[in-house]
mmCIF file of C-alpha atoms and ligand atoms in Angstrom:
data_model
loop_
_atom_site.group_PDB
_atom_site.id
_atom_site.type_symbol
_atom_site.label_atom_id
_atom_site.label_comp_id
_atom_site.label_asym_id
_atom_site.label_seq_id
_atom_site.Cartn_x
_atom_site.Cartn_y
_atom_site.Cartn_z
ATOM 1 C CA UNK A 1 28.321 13.390 -8.212
ATOM 2 C CA UNK A 2 25.279 11.947 -6.532
ATOM 3 C CA UNK A 3 22.924 13.032 -3.779
ATOM 4 C CA UNK A 4 21.786 10.507 -1.191
ATOM 5 C CA UNK A 5 18.294 11.817 -0.479
ATOM 6 C CA UNK A 6 17.660 9.578 2.532
ATOM 7 C CA UNK A 7 20.064 8.099 5.064
ATOM 8 C CA UNK A 8 20.260 7.597 8.833
ATOM 9 C CA UNK A 9 23.755 8.546 9.957
ATOM 10 C CA UNK A 10 22.775 8.389 13.633
ATOM 11 C CA UNK A 11 21.974 4.690 13.178
ATOM 12 C CA UNK A 12 25.526 3.933 12.050
ATOM 13 C CA UNK A 13 27.870 2.254 14.532
ATOM 14 C CA UNK A 14 30.665 4.826 14.565
ATOM 15 C CA UNK A 15 32.943 2.961 16.980
ATOM 16 C CA UNK A 16 35.209 1.652 14.166
ATOM 17 C CA UNK A 17 35.640 5.344 13.212
ATOM 18 C CA UNK A 18 36.470 6.533 16.733
ATOM 19 C CA UNK A 19 32.963 8.033 16.957
ATOM 20 C CA UNK A 20 33.967 10.628 14.392
ATOM 21 C CA UNK A 21 31.411 11.197 11.655
ATOM 22 C CA UNK A 22 34.041 12.884 9.443
ATOM 23 C CA UNK A 23 36.207 9.776 9.599
ATOM 24 C CA UNK A 24 33.195 7.640 8.705
ATOM 25 C CA UNK A 25 32.261 9.834 5.736
ATOM 26 C CA UNK A 26 35.813 9.743 4.432
ATOM 27 C CA UNK A 27 36.392 6.037 4.985
ATOM 28 C CA UNK A 28 33.173 5.155 3.174
ATOM 29 C CA UNK A 29 33.731 7.690 0.344
ATOM 30 C CA UNK A 30 30.583 9.588 1.327
ATOM 31 C CA UNK A 31 32.661 12.739 1.086
ATOM 32 C CA UNK A 32 32.537 12.216 -2.694
ATOM 33 C CA UNK A 33 28.789 12.754 -2.689
ATOM 34 C CA UNK A 34 27.376 16.131 -3.585
ATOM 35 C CA UNK A 35 24.902 16.152 -0.704
ATOM 36 C CA UNK A 36 23.150 13.924 1.873
ATOM 37 C CA UNK A 37 19.860 14.171 3.713
ATOM 38 C CA UNK A 38 19.953 12.650 7.183
ATOM 39 C CA UNK A 39 16.418 11.672 8.157
ATOM 40 C CA UNK A 40 14.969 11.641 11.659
ATOM 41 C CA UNK A 41 13.317 8.453 12.975
ATOM 42 C CA UNK A 42 12.380 9.169 16.574
ATOM 43 C CA UNK A 43 11.881 12.188 18.786
ATOM 44 C CA UNK A 44 14.224 11.141 21.581
ATOM 45 C CA UNK A 45 17.158 10.509 19.225
ATOM 46 C CA UNK A 46 16.526 13.597 17.110
ATOM 47 C CA UNK A 47 18.665 16.143 19.062
ATOM 48 C CA UNK A 48 21.705 13.843 18.959
ATOM 49 C CA UNK A 49 21.208 13.282 15.230
ATOM 50 C CA UNK A 50 20.980 17.030 14.641
ATOM 51 C CA UNK A 51 24.152 17.648 16.663
ATOM 52 C CA UNK A 52 26.031 14.797 14.977
ATOM 53 C CA UNK A 53 25.842 16.498 11.571
ATOM 54 C CA UNK A 54 25.588 20.129 12.715
ATOM 55 C CA UNK A 55 28.983 21.096 11.265
ATOM 56 C CA UNK A 56 28.577 19.207 7.997
ATOM 57 C CA UNK A 57 27.975 21.605 5.099
ATOM 58 C CA UNK A 58 26.980 18.766 2.788
ATOM 59 C CA UNK A 59 24.379 17.266 5.101
ATOM 60 C CA UNK A 60 20.817 18.464 5.630
ATOM 61 C CA UNK A 61 18.390 17.111 8.211
ATOM 62 C CA UNK A 62 14.694 16.429 8.579
ATOM 63 C CA UNK A 63 12.605 16.304 11.731
ATOM 64 C CA UNK A 64 9.902 13.735 12.417
ATOM 65 C CA UNK A 65 8.910 10.358 13.830
ATOM 66 C CA UNK A 66 8.780 7.090 11.862
ATOM 67 C CA UNK A 67 5.419 5.258 11.890
ATOM 68 C CA UNK A 68 6.973 2.160 13.469
ATOM 69 C CA UNK A 69 8.344 4.109 16.455
ATOM 70 C CA UNK A 70 5.625 3.212 18.932
ATOM 71 C CA UNK A 71 7.429 3.639 22.250
ATOM 72 C CA UNK A 72 8.701 7.213 22.192
ATOM 73 C CA UNK A 73 7.040 10.618 22.344
ATOM 74 C CA UNK A 74 4.653 11.637 19.591
ATOM 75 C CA UNK A 75 5.363 15.320 18.925
ATOM 76 C CA UNK A 76 2.529 17.813 18.538
ATOM 77 C CA UNK A 77 2.214 19.943 15.422
ATOM 78 C CA UNK A 78 3.756 22.844 17.329
ATOM 79 C CA UNK A 79 6.706 20.795 18.536
ATOM 80 C CA UNK A 80 7.429 19.702 14.968
ATOM 81 C CA UNK A 81 7.096 23.237 13.614
ATOM 82 C CA UNK A 82 9.326 24.726 16.324
ATOM 83 C CA UNK A 83 12.066 22.130 15.873
ATOM 84 C CA UNK A 84 12.003 22.388 12.073
ATOM 85 C CA UNK A 85 12.304 26.176 12.092
ATOM 86 C CA UNK A 86 14.830 26.342 14.944
ATOM 87 C CA UNK A 87 17.130 23.693 13.456
ATOM 88 C CA UNK A 88 16.702 24.663 9.777
ATOM 89 C CA UNK A 89 15.456 21.203 8.875
ATOM 90 C CA UNK A 90 14.746 20.939 5.148
ATOM 91 C CA UNK A 91 11.838 18.514 5.504
ATOM 92 C CA UNK A 92 9.278 17.001 7.870
ATOM 93 C CA UNK A 93 9.512 13.210 8.392
ATOM 94 C CA UNK A 94 9.949 10.487 7.993
ATOM 95 C CA UNK A 95 6.328 9.861 8.749
ATOM 96 C CA UNK A 96 3.542 7.886 7.156
ATOM 97 C CA UNK A 97 1.834 4.548 7.581
ATOM 98 C CA UNK A 98 3.312 1.071 7.936
ATOM 99 C CA UNK A 99 0.734 -1.658 8.438
ATOM 100 C CA UNK A 100 3.273 -4.450 7.948
ATOM 101 C CA UNK A 101 4.117 -4.802 11.612
ATOM 102 C CA UNK A 102 1.048 -3.256 13.177
ATOM 103 C CA UNK A 103 -0.081 -5.011 16.350
ATOM 104 C CA UNK A 104 -3.432 -3.466 17.311
ATOM 105 C CA UNK A 105 -5.988 -0.744 16.618
ATOM 106 C CA UNK A 106 -4.314 1.652 19.049
ATOM 107 C CA UNK A 107 -1.116 1.569 16.982
ATOM 108 C CA UNK A 108 -3.133 2.020 13.819
ATOM 109 C CA UNK A 109 -4.908 5.159 14.995
ATOM 110 C CA UNK A 110 -1.685 6.483 16.548
ATOM 111 C CA UNK A 111 0.089 6.164 13.183
ATOM 112 C CA UNK A 112 -2.750 7.869 11.361
ATOM 113 C CA UNK A 113 -3.012 10.753 13.814
ATOM 114 C CA UNK A 114 0.731 11.277 13.808
ATOM 115 C CA UNK A 115 0.804 11.228 10.006
ATOM 116 C CA UNK A 116 -1.873 13.944 9.943
ATOM 117 C CA UNK A 117 0.127 16.057 12.428
ATOM 118 C CA UNK A 118 3.268 15.779 10.328
ATOM 119 C CA UNK A 119 1.385 16.883 7.202
ATOM 120 C CA UNK A 120 -0.009 19.860 9.107
ATOM 121 C CA UNK A 121 3.500 20.784 10.327
ATOM 122 C CA UNK A 122 4.828 20.501 6.766
ATOM 123 C CA UNK A 123 2.126 22.861 5.515
ATOM 124 C CA UNK A 124 2.727 25.360 8.335
ATOM 125 C CA UNK A 125 6.483 25.435 7.746
ATOM 126 C CA UNK A 126 6.169 25.162 3.963
ATOM 127 C CA UNK A 127 8.630 22.268 3.986
ATOM 128 C CA UNK A 128 8.231 19.051 2.007
ATOM 129 C CA UNK A 129 7.197 15.874 3.775
ATOM 130 C CA UNK A 130 9.068 12.559 3.659
ATOM 131 C CA UNK A 131 6.576 9.688 3.610
ATOM 132 C CA UNK A 132 7.235 6.069 4.495
ATOM 133 C CA UNK A 133 4.403 3.812 3.330
ATOM 134 C CA UNK A 134 4.151 0.043 3.477
ATOM 135 C CA UNK A 135 1.071 -2.179 3.095
ATOM 136 C CA UNK A 136 -1.099 0.890 3.597
ATOM 137 C CA UNK A 137 -1.732 2.199 0.090
ATOM 138 C CA UNK A 138 -5.358 3.185 0.442
ATOM 139 C CA UNK A 139 -5.072 4.946 3.803
ATOM 140 C CA UNK A 140 -1.845 6.722 2.844
ATOM 141 C CA UNK A 141 -3.402 8.275 -0.258
ATOM 142 C CA UNK A 142 -6.662 8.966 1.588
ATOM 143 C CA UNK A 143 -4.926 10.888 4.382
ATOM 144 C CA UNK A 144 -2.652 12.708 1.911
ATOM 145 C CA UNK A 145 -5.771 13.902 0.088
ATOM 146 C CA UNK A 146 -7.809 14.733 3.208
ATOM 147 C CA UNK A 147 -4.966 16.737 4.743
ATOM 148 C CA UNK A 148 -4.073 18.345 1.396
ATOM 149 C CA UNK A 149 -0.483 17.159 1.615
ATOM 150 C CA UNK A 150 0.056 18.437 -1.927
ATOM 151 C CA UNK A 151 0.226 21.955 -0.491
ATOM 152 C CA UNK A 152 3.519 21.034 1.162
ATOM 153 C CA UNK A 153 4.637 18.470 -1.421
ATOM 154 C CA UNK A 154 7.159 15.803 -0.665
ATOM 155 C CA UNK A 155 8.409 12.355 -1.476
ATOM 156 C CA UNK A 156 7.338 8.751 -1.055
ATOM 157 C CA UNK A 157 10.683 7.362 0.036
ATOM 158 C CA UNK A 158 12.093 3.844 -0.412
ATOM 159 C CA UNK A 159 9.154 3.095 -2.674
ATOM 160 C CA UNK A 160 7.972 -0.532 -2.681
ATOM 161 C CA UNK A 161 4.364 -0.267 -3.862
ATOM 162 C CA UNK A 162 2.799 -0.497 -7.349
ATOM 163 C CA UNK A 163 2.386 1.925 -10.243
ATOM 164 C CA UNK A 164 -1.226 2.649 -9.320
ATOM 165 C CA UNK A 165 -0.125 4.121 -6.000
ATOM 166 C CA UNK A 166 2.856 5.914 -7.518
ATOM 167 C CA UNK A 167 0.536 7.525 -10.085
ATOM 168 C CA UNK A 168 -1.816 8.766 -7.359
ATOM 169 C CA UNK A 169 1.093 10.280 -5.409
ATOM 170 C CA UNK A 170 2.524 11.866 -8.579
ATOM 171 C CA UNK A 171 -0.900 13.371 -9.281
ATOM 172 C CA UNK A 172 -0.740 15.013 -5.845
ATOM 173 C CA UNK A 173 2.582 16.582 -6.858
ATOM 174 C CA UNK A 174 4.789 14.146 -4.952
ATOM 175 C CA UNK A 175 8.128 12.672 -5.935
ATOM 176 C CA UNK A 176 9.034 8.965 -5.799
ATOM 177 C CA UNK A 177 12.359 7.896 -4.291
ATOM 178 C CA UNK A 178 14.116 4.633 -5.098
ATOM 179 C CA UNK A 179 16.419 2.803 -2.702
ATOM 180 C CA UNK A 180 18.592 -0.305 -3.091
ATOM 181 C CA UNK A 181 15.387 -2.345 -3.332
ATOM 182 C CA UNK A 182 15.126 -1.378 -7.005
ATOM 183 C CA UNK A 183 18.346 -3.383 -7.623
ATOM 184 C CA UNK A 184 16.911 -6.584 -6.120
ATOM 185 C CA UNK A 185 16.209 -9.364 -8.645
ATOM 186 C CA UNK A 186 12.656 -10.010 -7.470
ATOM 187 C CA UNK A 187 11.668 -6.333 -7.259
ATOM 188 C CA UNK A 188 9.756 -6.364 -10.560
ATOM 189 C CA UNK A 189 6.946 -4.138 -9.304
ATOM 190 C CA UNK A 190 9.304 -1.363 -8.164
ATOM 191 C CA UNK A 191 11.357 -1.680 -11.351
ATOM 192 C CA UNK A 192 8.198 -1.150 -13.387
ATOM 193 C CA UNK A 193 7.497 2.027 -11.388
ATOM 194 C CA UNK A 194 11.082 3.175 -11.980
ATOM 195 C CA UNK A 195 10.622 2.758 -15.736
ATOM 196 C CA UNK A 196 7.361 4.686 -15.769
ATOM 197 C CA UNK A 197 8.114 7.527 -13.340
ATOM 198 C CA UNK A 198 8.668 10.852 -15.155
ATOM 199 C CA UNK A 199 12.304 11.974 -15.342
ATOM 200 C CA UNK A 200 11.579 15.134 -13.380
ATOM 201 C CA UNK A 201 9.896 13.357 -10.465
ATOM 202 C CA UNK A 202 12.274 10.766 -9.017
ATOM 203 C CA UNK A 203 14.960 10.764 -6.347
ATOM 204 C CA UNK A 204 17.573 8.199 -5.355
ATOM 205 C CA UNK A 205 18.554 7.190 -1.830
ATOM 206 C CA UNK A 206 20.275 4.507 0.225
ATOM 207 C CA UNK A 207 18.203 4.419 3.449
ATOM 208 C CA UNK A 208 21.619 3.408 4.873
ATOM 209 C CA UNK A 209 22.715 1.787 7.110
ATOM 210 C CA UNK A 210 19.801 -0.443 6.047
ATOM 211 C CA UNK A 211 19.039 -2.125 2.714
ATOM 212 C CA UNK A 212 22.345 -2.361 0.852
ATOM 213 C CA UNK A 213 21.837 -2.564 -2.924
ATOM 214 C CA UNK A 214 23.089 -5.326 -5.207
ATOM 215 C CA UNK A 215 26.051 -6.103 -5.440
ATOM 216 C CA UNK A 216 26.462 -5.299 -1.727
ATOM 217 C CA UNK A 217 23.173 -6.830 -0.616
ATOM 218 C CA UNK A 218 23.347 -8.279 2.898
ATOM 219 C CA UNK A 219 26.403 -6.174 3.768
ATOM 220 C CA UNK A 220 26.509 -2.818 5.561
ATOM 221 C CA UNK A 221 25.100 -0.019 3.447
ATOM 222 C CA UNK A 222 26.821 3.344 2.996
ATOM 223 C CA UNK A 223 25.591 6.633 1.468
ATOM 224 C CA UNK A 224 28.063 6.272 -1.399
ATOM 225 C CA UNK A 225 26.242 3.105 -2.517
ATOM 226 C CA UNK A 226 23.592 5.413 -3.952
ATOM 227 C CA UNK A 227 25.729 4.999 -7.090
ATOM 228 C CA UNK A 228 24.410 1.418 -7.438
ATOM 229 C CA UNK A 229 20.843 2.702 -7.237
ATOM 230 C CA UNK A 230 21.698 5.288 -9.897
ATOM 231 C CA UNK A 231 23.232 2.593 -12.126
ATOM 232 C CA UNK A 232 20.057 0.537 -11.910
ATOM 233 C CA UNK A 233 17.893 3.576 -12.651
ATOM 234 C CA UNK A 234 20.087 4.328 -15.693
ATOM 235 C CA UNK A 235 19.592 0.771 -16.934
ATOM 236 C CA UNK A 236 15.831 0.781 -16.328
ATOM 237 C CA UNK A 237 15.240 4.182 -17.892
ATOM 238 C CA UNK A 238 17.732 3.743 -20.762
ATOM 239 C CA UNK A 239 19.666 6.851 -19.743
ATOM 240 C CA UNK A 240 23.403 7.509 -19.339
ATOM 241 C CA UNK A 241 24.552 7.374 -15.708
ATOM 242 C CA UNK A 242 25.617 11.024 -15.634
ATOM 243 C CA UNK A 243 22.138 12.038 -16.809
ATOM 244 C CA UNK A 244 20.588 10.096 -13.919
ATOM 245 C CA UNK A 245 23.005 11.833 -11.542
ATOM 246 C CA UNK A 246 22.086 15.245 -12.949
ATOM 247 C CA UNK A 247 18.328 14.868 -13.087
ATOM 248 C CA UNK A 248 18.009 13.198 -9.689
ATOM 249 C CA UNK A 249 20.143 15.978 -8.173
ATOM 250 C CA UNK A 250 18.034 18.640 -9.905
ATOM 251 C CA UNK A 251 14.871 16.969 -8.627
ATOM 252 C CA UNK A 252 16.292 16.902 -5.121
ATOM 253 C CA UNK A 253 17.229 20.580 -5.313
ATOM 254 C CA UNK A 254 13.781 21.517 -6.612
ATOM 255 C CA UNK A 255 11.968 19.580 -3.904
ATOM 256 C CA UNK A 256 14.122 20.644 -0.966
ATOM 257 C CA UNK A 257 14.741 24.225 -2.170
ATOM 258 C CA UNK A 258 18.459 23.741 -2.228
HETATM 259 ZN ZN1 ZN B 1 14.446 5.763 6.416
#
């Protein structure tokens, strides 16, 4: 039994499943998972995402705005806090910094300000924070330190950076989450991090419907494919698969107070 610690069910095209999330979960064997965390990407889509999974006992939600969402509303600290408490979200995010597709200074400072607001909301609600970081190592760690993100704790999700950054995040009390990227042949840097990360500090995720792992790379990704991530982690860490399932689930439960 695995936990998918990061997926986006509201980004799935449910028309083949008659717009029924139950049918989707069953058809894709996601109902075999122990638990799923459905992560918010933008403020406008958030209420529909919340309602989509409202009756699902196995699915938790987060509330937040992805750094690459430049068009929609940027919620204030209060808006984030209110939504998280009202809707029993288990985490704040995903938020963070992504300099890969940044177009100008305005976007840069918007991302940074928003990241700071999310950390503040996480501290006020005492909920962990889900961080997306890409090509922004220095500023991510700098803002995490300045805003004392360690008080809330959280996870660097879909990790793609190097061990140096992972170590700094671990030192702040954060967890590292591995997606299907860790199964990619050329992902040596992430695989090295996976080998070195302490057993009590990693999570596994799909980030579905994006980023299908090997052997499904290039195809649609489903929450149940977290098993391929777990298999790769087992190989890299020299652990039996059921041990990876157990410890990653325990880590998830510790972080998200489940
Ligand atoms: Zn995501």
